[in-house]
Short mmCIF file of C-alpha atoms and ligand atoms in Angstrom, two decimals:
data_model
loop_
_atom_site.label_atom_id
_atom_site.label_comp_id
_atom_site.label_asym_id
_atom_site.label_seq_id
_atom_site.Cartn_x
_atom_site.Cartn_y
_atom_site.Cartn_z
CA MET A 17 19.34 -6.27 56.12
CA GLN A 18 17.65 -8.59 53.63
CA SER A 19 16.70 -6.83 50.34
CA VAL A 20 12.99 -7.10 49.57
CA GLY A 21 11.26 -6.52 46.26
CA ILE A 22 8.31 -7.30 44.02
CA VAL A 23 8.75 -10.77 42.51
CA GLY A 24 5.34 -11.24 40.85
CA VAL A 25 2.38 -9.18 39.64
CA GLY A 26 -1.19 -10.00 38.59
CA THR A 27 -4.44 -8.19 37.83
CA TYR A 28 -8.12 -8.83 37.39
CA LEU A 29 -10.47 -6.47 35.56
CA PRO A 30 -14.17 -7.21 35.08
CA GLU A 31 -15.18 -7.72 31.45
CA ARG A 32 -18.06 -5.26 31.40
CA ILE A 33 -17.04 -1.86 29.99
CA VAL A 34 -19.12 1.19 30.90
CA THR A 35 -18.31 4.17 28.69
CA ASN A 36 -18.91 7.86 29.35
CA TYR A 37 -21.67 7.66 26.74
CA ASP A 38 -23.35 4.91 28.77
CA LEU A 39 -23.26 7.16 31.85
CA SER A 40 -24.65 10.13 29.93
CA GLU A 41 -27.79 8.06 29.41
CA ILE A 42 -28.47 7.79 33.15
CA ILE A 43 -27.17 11.11 34.55
CA GLU A 44 -26.74 14.64 33.26
CA THR A 45 -23.17 14.45 32.02
CA SER A 46 -21.27 14.06 28.77
CA ASP A 47 -18.26 12.28 27.35
CA VAL A 48 -16.66 15.67 26.66
CA TRP A 49 -17.07 16.83 30.28
CA ILE A 50 -15.75 13.59 31.80
CA ARG A 51 -12.80 13.31 29.40
CA SER A 52 -11.75 16.95 29.70
CA ARG A 53 -12.15 17.16 33.51
CA THR A 54 -10.82 13.69 34.43
CA GLY A 55 -9.19 11.95 31.43
CA ILE A 56 -11.47 8.93 31.89
CA ARG A 57 -13.07 7.38 28.79
CA GLU A 58 -14.43 4.16 30.27
CA ARG A 59 -14.29 1.95 33.34
CA ARG A 60 -14.89 -1.71 34.19
CA ILE A 61 -17.89 -2.53 36.34
CA ALA A 62 -18.20 -5.92 38.04
CA GLU A 63 -21.37 -7.98 37.75
CA LYS A 64 -23.43 -8.41 40.93
CA ASP A 65 -22.01 -11.85 41.75
CA MET A 66 -18.39 -10.78 41.16
CA LEU A 67 -17.49 -9.78 44.70
CA THR A 68 -14.34 -8.02 45.90
CA ALA A 69 -12.98 -11.37 47.13
CA ASN A 70 -13.53 -12.99 43.71
CA MET A 71 -11.55 -10.23 42.00
CA ALA A 72 -8.83 -10.44 44.69
CA VAL A 73 -8.52 -14.22 44.22
CA GLU A 74 -8.07 -13.87 40.45
CA ALA A 75 -5.42 -11.16 40.76
CA GLY A 76 -3.68 -13.06 43.57
CA LYS A 77 -3.58 -16.29 41.57
CA ARG A 78 -1.96 -14.49 38.63
CA ALA A 79 0.63 -12.78 40.86
CA ILE A 80 1.60 -16.12 42.43
CA ASP A 81 1.91 -17.73 38.98
CA ASN A 82 3.93 -14.77 37.77
CA ALA A 83 6.31 -15.16 40.73
CA GLY A 84 6.82 -18.80 39.75
CA ILE A 85 5.80 -20.07 43.19
CA SER A 86 2.80 -21.99 44.51
CA PRO A 87 0.07 -20.82 46.94
CA GLN A 88 1.65 -23.01 49.64
CA ASP A 89 4.76 -20.80 49.53
CA ILE A 90 2.80 -17.73 50.67
CA GLY A 91 3.57 -16.86 54.31
CA MET A 92 1.05 -14.05 54.81
CA ILE A 93 -1.84 -12.43 52.92
CA ILE A 94 -2.71 -8.73 53.09
CA VAL A 95 -5.68 -7.33 51.20
CA ALA A 96 -6.08 -3.56 50.91
CA THR A 97 -9.75 -2.73 50.42
CA VAL A 98 -12.52 -0.38 51.56
CA THR A 99 -15.22 -2.48 49.90
CA PRO A 100 -15.02 -5.82 51.73
CA ASP A 101 -17.87 -8.18 50.96
CA TYR A 102 -18.60 -8.65 54.67
CA ALA A 103 -17.75 -6.65 57.80
CA PHE A 104 -16.13 -9.95 58.73
CA PRO A 105 -14.55 -12.30 57.80
CA SER A 106 -11.90 -10.25 56.03
CA VAL A 107 -11.40 -10.49 52.27
CA SER A 108 -7.91 -11.89 52.96
CA CYS A 109 -9.36 -14.93 54.78
CA LEU A 110 -11.63 -15.64 51.81
CA VAL A 111 -8.60 -15.32 49.53
CA GLN A 112 -6.61 -17.73 51.70
CA GLU A 113 -9.25 -20.43 51.42
CA ARG A 114 -10.01 -19.98 47.73
CA LEU A 115 -6.40 -19.74 46.59
CA GLY A 116 -5.41 -22.86 48.49
CA VAL A 117 -2.93 -21.02 50.69
CA LEU A 118 -2.13 -23.18 53.72
CA SER A 119 -4.62 -22.97 56.56
CA GLY A 120 -2.90 -21.25 59.49
CA THR A 121 -1.25 -18.62 57.26
CA PRO A 122 -1.93 -15.16 58.75
CA ALA A 123 -4.32 -13.02 56.70
CA PHE A 124 -5.73 -9.54 57.32
CA ASP A 125 -7.20 -6.53 55.52
CA ILE A 126 -5.90 -2.98 55.52
CA SER A 127 -8.20 0.05 55.31
CA ALA A 128 -6.38 3.04 53.86
CA ALA A 129 -8.62 3.68 50.85
CA CYS A 130 -6.71 4.42 47.64
CA THR A 131 -3.40 4.39 49.57
CA GLY A 132 -4.13 0.91 50.94
CA PHE A 133 -1.87 -0.94 48.53
CA ILE A 134 1.15 1.19 49.51
CA TYR A 135 0.37 0.66 53.22
CA GLY A 136 0.19 -3.08 52.43
CA ILE A 137 3.58 -3.18 50.67
CA VAL A 138 5.30 -1.28 53.46
CA THR A 139 3.74 -3.54 56.13
CA ALA A 140 4.65 -6.72 54.28
CA MET A 141 8.17 -5.51 53.62
CA GLN A 142 8.93 -5.37 57.36
CA TYR A 143 8.15 -9.08 57.82
CA VAL A 144 10.23 -10.24 54.85
CA GLN A 145 13.10 -7.92 55.74
CA ALA A 146 13.13 -9.33 59.27
CA GLY A 147 13.34 -12.85 57.84
CA LEU A 148 9.94 -13.90 59.29
CA TYR A 149 8.29 -14.82 55.97
CA LYS A 150 9.73 -15.59 52.57
CA TYR A 151 6.79 -14.56 50.38
CA ILE A 152 3.82 -12.28 51.12
CA LEU A 153 0.83 -11.72 48.85
CA ILE A 154 -0.53 -8.16 48.80
CA VAL A 155 -3.76 -7.50 46.93
CA GLY A 156 -5.45 -4.17 46.27
CA ALA A 157 -9.10 -4.89 45.42
CA ASP A 158 -12.13 -2.63 45.35
CA LYS A 159 -15.63 -2.72 44.01
CA PHE A 160 -16.57 0.96 44.22
CA SER A 161 -19.62 0.37 42.05
CA SER A 162 -21.24 -1.09 45.21
CA ILE A 163 -20.80 2.12 47.26
CA ILE A 164 -21.50 4.72 44.57
CA ASP A 165 -24.73 6.62 44.26
CA TRP A 166 -25.24 6.23 40.51
CA ASN A 167 -27.34 9.40 40.48
CA ASP A 168 -24.48 11.52 41.87
CA ARG A 169 -22.57 12.81 38.86
CA ASN A 170 -19.85 14.26 41.10
CA THR A 171 -18.61 10.80 42.01
CA SER A 172 -20.21 8.16 39.76
CA VAL A 173 -18.14 9.10 36.71
CA LEU A 174 -14.81 8.68 38.50
CA PHE A 175 -14.58 5.11 39.74
CA GLY A 176 -14.24 1.59 38.36
CA ASP A 177 -13.87 -1.93 39.77
CA GLY A 178 -10.78 -4.13 39.72
CA ALA A 179 -7.98 -5.87 41.58
CA GLY A 180 -4.19 -5.91 41.37
CA ALA A 181 -1.75 -8.03 43.32
CA VAL A 182 1.94 -8.48 43.94
CA VAL A 183 4.09 -11.05 45.68
CA ILE A 184 6.97 -9.64 47.60
CA GLY A 185 10.01 -11.65 48.52
CA ARG A 186 13.78 -11.61 48.87
CA VAL A 187 15.77 -10.12 46.00
CA GLN A 188 19.48 -9.65 45.31
CA LYS A 189 21.30 -7.07 47.39
CA ASN A 190 21.19 -4.11 45.00
CA ARG A 191 17.53 -4.49 43.98
CA GLY A 192 14.14 -4.01 45.63
CA ILE A 193 12.55 -1.46 47.94
CA LEU A 194 14.95 1.33 48.88
CA SER A 195 12.71 3.67 50.91
CA PHE A 196 9.13 4.54 51.73
CA ASP A 197 6.90 7.35 52.99
CA LEU A 198 3.56 6.82 54.73
CA GLY A 199 1.24 9.44 56.19
CA ALA A 200 -2.27 10.35 57.23
CA ASP A 201 -4.09 13.57 58.12
CA GLY A 202 -7.41 12.92 59.81
CA THR A 203 -8.34 16.61 59.68
CA GLY A 204 -9.09 15.99 56.00
CA SER A 205 -11.40 13.04 56.66
CA LYS A 206 -14.51 15.09 55.80
CA HIS A 207 -13.35 15.63 52.22
CA LEU A 208 -13.84 12.03 51.09
CA LEU A 209 -15.97 9.52 52.94
CA ALA A 210 -18.46 6.71 52.51
CA ASN A 211 -21.42 6.25 54.89
CA PRO A 212 -22.38 4.05 53.21
CA MET A 213 -22.29 5.84 49.83
CA VAL A 214 -19.31 7.90 48.62
CA SER A 215 -19.40 11.67 49.09
CA MET A 216 -16.54 13.93 48.16
CA ASN A 217 -15.27 17.49 48.06
CA GLY A 218 -13.53 17.10 44.72
CA ARG A 219 -11.65 20.40 44.80
CA GLU A 220 -10.08 19.77 48.21
CA VAL A 221 -9.02 16.25 47.28
CA PHE A 222 -7.63 17.58 44.00
CA LYS A 223 -5.48 20.23 45.70
CA PHE A 224 -4.21 17.73 48.26
CA ALA A 225 -3.28 15.19 45.58
CA VAL A 226 -1.43 17.61 43.32
CA ARG A 227 0.64 18.74 46.32
CA GLN A 228 1.20 15.31 47.89
CA ILE A 229 2.31 13.24 44.87
CA PRO A 230 5.44 15.35 44.20
CA LEU A 231 6.14 15.74 47.94
CA SER A 232 6.11 12.00 48.66
CA THR A 233 7.94 11.17 45.43
CA GLU A 234 10.75 13.61 46.17
CA LEU A 235 10.92 12.44 49.77
CA VAL A 236 11.38 8.73 48.95
CA LEU A 237 14.01 9.61 46.34
CA LYS A 238 15.85 11.80 48.83
CA LYS A 239 15.71 9.10 51.51
CA CYS A 240 17.83 6.84 49.30
CA GLY A 241 20.19 9.54 48.08
CA LEU A 242 18.53 10.03 44.67
CA LYS A 243 17.19 13.08 42.83
CA LYS A 244 14.22 13.78 40.58
CA GLY A 245 16.43 13.23 37.53
CA ASP A 246 17.24 9.67 38.69
CA LEU A 247 13.61 8.58 38.48
CA ASP A 248 13.00 6.22 35.54
CA PHE A 249 9.27 5.57 36.00
CA LEU A 250 6.49 6.92 38.22
CA ILE A 251 3.34 4.91 38.95
CA PRO A 252 0.86 7.31 40.58
CA HIS A 253 -2.58 6.43 41.88
CA GLN A 254 -5.00 6.87 38.98
CA ALA A 255 -7.68 9.38 39.96
CA ASN A 256 -7.62 12.24 37.47
CA ILE A 257 -5.35 13.03 34.49
CA ARG A 258 -5.12 16.65 35.61
CA ILE A 259 -3.77 15.53 39.01
CA ILE A 260 -1.19 13.34 37.24
CA GLU A 261 -0.19 16.13 34.83
CA GLY A 262 0.06 18.65 37.67
CA ALA A 263 2.34 16.31 39.61
CA ARG A 264 4.33 15.53 36.47
CA ASP A 265 4.96 19.24 35.84
CA ARG A 266 6.10 19.81 39.42
CA LEU A 267 8.48 16.87 39.14
CA GLY A 268 9.70 17.93 35.69
CA LEU A 269 9.07 14.40 34.39
CA HIS A 270 8.79 13.48 30.71
CA LYS A 271 5.33 12.18 29.81
CA ASP A 272 6.74 8.76 28.79
CA LYS A 273 7.95 8.22 32.36
CA ILE A 274 4.61 8.30 34.11
CA SER A 275 1.86 5.70 34.02
CA VAL A 276 -1.64 6.58 32.82
CA THR A 277 -4.25 3.82 32.80
CA LEU A 278 -7.24 5.76 34.16
CA ASP A 279 -8.53 6.46 30.64
CA ARG A 280 -9.51 2.76 30.41
CA PHE A 281 -10.16 1.80 34.03
CA GLY A 282 -11.09 4.98 35.92
CA ASN A 283 -10.13 5.15 39.60
CA THR A 284 -9.99 1.57 40.90
CA SER A 285 -9.02 2.70 44.43
CA ALA A 286 -6.56 0.27 46.12
CA ALA A 287 -6.21 -1.65 42.84
CA SER A 288 -5.05 1.25 40.70
CA ILE A 289 -1.32 1.16 41.50
CA PRO A 290 -0.78 -2.61 41.07
CA ILE A 291 -2.94 -2.59 37.91
CA SER A 292 -0.81 0.22 36.45
CA LEU A 293 2.41 -1.47 37.54
CA ALA A 294 1.44 -4.74 35.84
CA PHE A 295 0.40 -2.86 32.71
CA GLU A 296 3.71 -0.96 32.45
CA ILE A 297 5.73 -4.14 32.99
CA GLU A 298 3.76 -5.83 30.23
CA GLN A 299 4.41 -2.87 27.91
CA GLY A 300 8.16 -3.17 28.59
CA ASN A 301 8.29 0.28 30.16
CA ILE A 302 9.96 -0.92 33.37
CA LYS A 303 13.34 -2.60 33.01
CA ASP A 304 15.85 -4.22 35.31
CA ASN A 305 17.76 -1.67 37.40
CA ASP A 306 15.20 1.13 36.79
CA ILE A 307 14.35 3.46 39.66
CA VAL A 308 10.58 3.21 40.07
CA VAL A 309 8.34 5.11 42.50
CA LEU A 310 4.82 3.95 43.37
CA VAL A 311 2.82 6.79 44.93
CA GLY A 312 -0.73 6.88 46.27
CA PHE A 313 -3.20 9.17 48.03
CA GLY A 314 -6.76 8.88 49.14
CA ALA A 315 -9.42 9.11 51.80
CA GLY A 316 -8.24 9.61 55.35
CA LEU A 317 -6.63 11.66 54.05
CA THR A 318 -3.80 9.21 53.52
CA TRP A 319 -0.72 9.07 51.33
CA GLY A 320 2.23 6.81 50.70
CA ALA A 321 5.11 6.10 48.35
CA VAL A 322 7.68 3.40 47.79
CA CYS A 323 10.95 3.77 45.86
CA LEU A 324 12.40 0.62 44.28
CA ARG A 325 15.29 -0.41 42.15
CA TRP A 326 13.47 -2.75 39.80
CA GLY A 327 14.55 -6.37 39.45
CA THR A 328 14.85 -9.57 41.44
N1 COA B 197 -20.79 16.01 34.36
C1 COA B 197 -21.09 17.27 34.05
N2 COA B 197 -20.92 18.29 34.91
C2 COA B 197 -20.43 18.00 36.12
C3 COA B 197 -20.11 16.69 36.52
C4 COA B 197 -20.31 15.68 35.57
N3 COA B 197 -20.03 14.37 35.83
N4 COA B 197 -19.65 16.71 37.78
C5 COA B 197 -19.67 17.99 38.18
N5 COA B 197 -20.16 18.77 37.19
C6 COA B 197 -20.36 20.21 37.19
C7 COA B 197 -20.48 20.76 38.58
O1 COA B 197 -21.80 20.64 39.05
C8 COA B 197 -20.10 22.21 38.37
O2 COA B 197 -21.18 22.90 37.88
P1 COA B 197 -21.51 24.38 38.44
O3 COA B 197 -20.30 25.20 38.09
O4 COA B 197 -22.73 24.73 37.69
O5 COA B 197 -21.70 24.20 39.91
C9 COA B 197 -19.06 22.12 37.24
O6 COA B 197 -19.24 20.84 36.63
C10 COA B 197 -17.63 22.24 37.71
O7 COA B 197 -17.47 21.44 38.85
P2 COA B 197 -16.11 21.41 39.62
O8 COA B 197 -16.29 20.62 40.87
O9 COA B 197 -15.51 22.76 39.70
O10 COA B 197 -15.22 20.57 38.59
P3 COA B 197 -13.71 20.23 38.74
O11 COA B 197 -12.98 20.78 37.61
O12 COA B 197 -13.19 20.48 40.12
O13 COA B 197 -13.74 18.66 38.56
C11 COA B 197 -13.60 16.62 39.77
C12 COA B 197 -14.42 17.84 39.46
C13 COA B 197 -14.35 15.73 40.75
C14 COA B 197 -13.37 15.84 38.49
C15 COA B 197 -12.23 17.06 40.36
O14 COA B 197 -12.44 17.97 41.38
C16 COA B 197 -11.43 15.91 40.88
O15 COA B 197 -11.05 15.02 40.15
N6 COA B 197 -11.09 15.95 42.18
C17 COA B 197 -10.34 14.88 42.80
C18 COA B 197 -11.23 13.73 43.07
C19 COA B 197 -10.48 12.48 43.37
O16 COA B 197 -9.39 12.28 42.91
N7 COA B 197 -11.08 11.60 44.16
C20 COA B 197 -10.54 10.33 44.50
C21 COA B 197 -9.36 10.45 45.37
S1 COA B 197 -8.68 8.89 45.70
#
């Protein structure tokens, strides 16, 4: 079968920084509480006219440039989001038009909350592997600031806005995606939902995440005949530093082998994994031939992981 991998990455983060101190002026909270309970120092919040689609377009453009291709080369667009600007049309159709991707190119959104980007990668991978499309753009974009009750200190301190994108395409035989794990458990749907504002049972989501990250990570490694010790870099969904540290301990991973970007960006939902991936590539922390696992979890409850041998 055709090997499929990530051939380009791009991000967009709004300029406006909202610190914990800023939040402590509008709700009863403190920088010390937020930092010690979550690891978050600040987050980016989009201006009113910066819609989810605008952020997705910017990240998508950068990923296409980074892949060294043009928008006309894109065969399909998938946007993972739970904060679309309209019930319809989808964000992906807006992205198609604004990026100058050829009219007629299929485009659809995926709703799997913070796991949406992983669902998107795994979906896209099937089409490229089957030889149906050469390049697919996957964007994770969310504007949680639009669905947060800013008076609810349980949730308002956790999230930020942003977008991250990748292009997937064919890669040489011994590179690319080696295995994946996807799952959902609707019995946990009550723990994290938006109708229309976000409400959450933080403790339940916390327990689920600390359990699920190591489970999915070990499973994708096992599926391609690898062990924990073979893992070079882990990119987990960025929700809470204590979740990441708990998972890291269970996996016995050194702290330099796991991505942490939530201190600067908070939880950017579907965007958090591609944003972290792009950041780690830029820092030189992911090298050719490295074994990399991307792992997410979120509302649904949903989870997913992808194991790759990095390189094109
Ligand atoms: N500032 C100050 N105090 C706060 C607060 C805030 N922003 N938010 C909650 N508190 C208070 C609570 O009211 C509670 O007070 P009480 O004991 O008087 O009732 C106290 O802090 C402890 O709350 P608790 O819920 O036990 O804190 P916690 O250690 O579980 O941390 C979360 C709360 C939300 C940070 C944590 O549960 C979490 O991160 N869960 C996972 C959430 C997540 O990842 N969601 C996204 C998934 S994609």
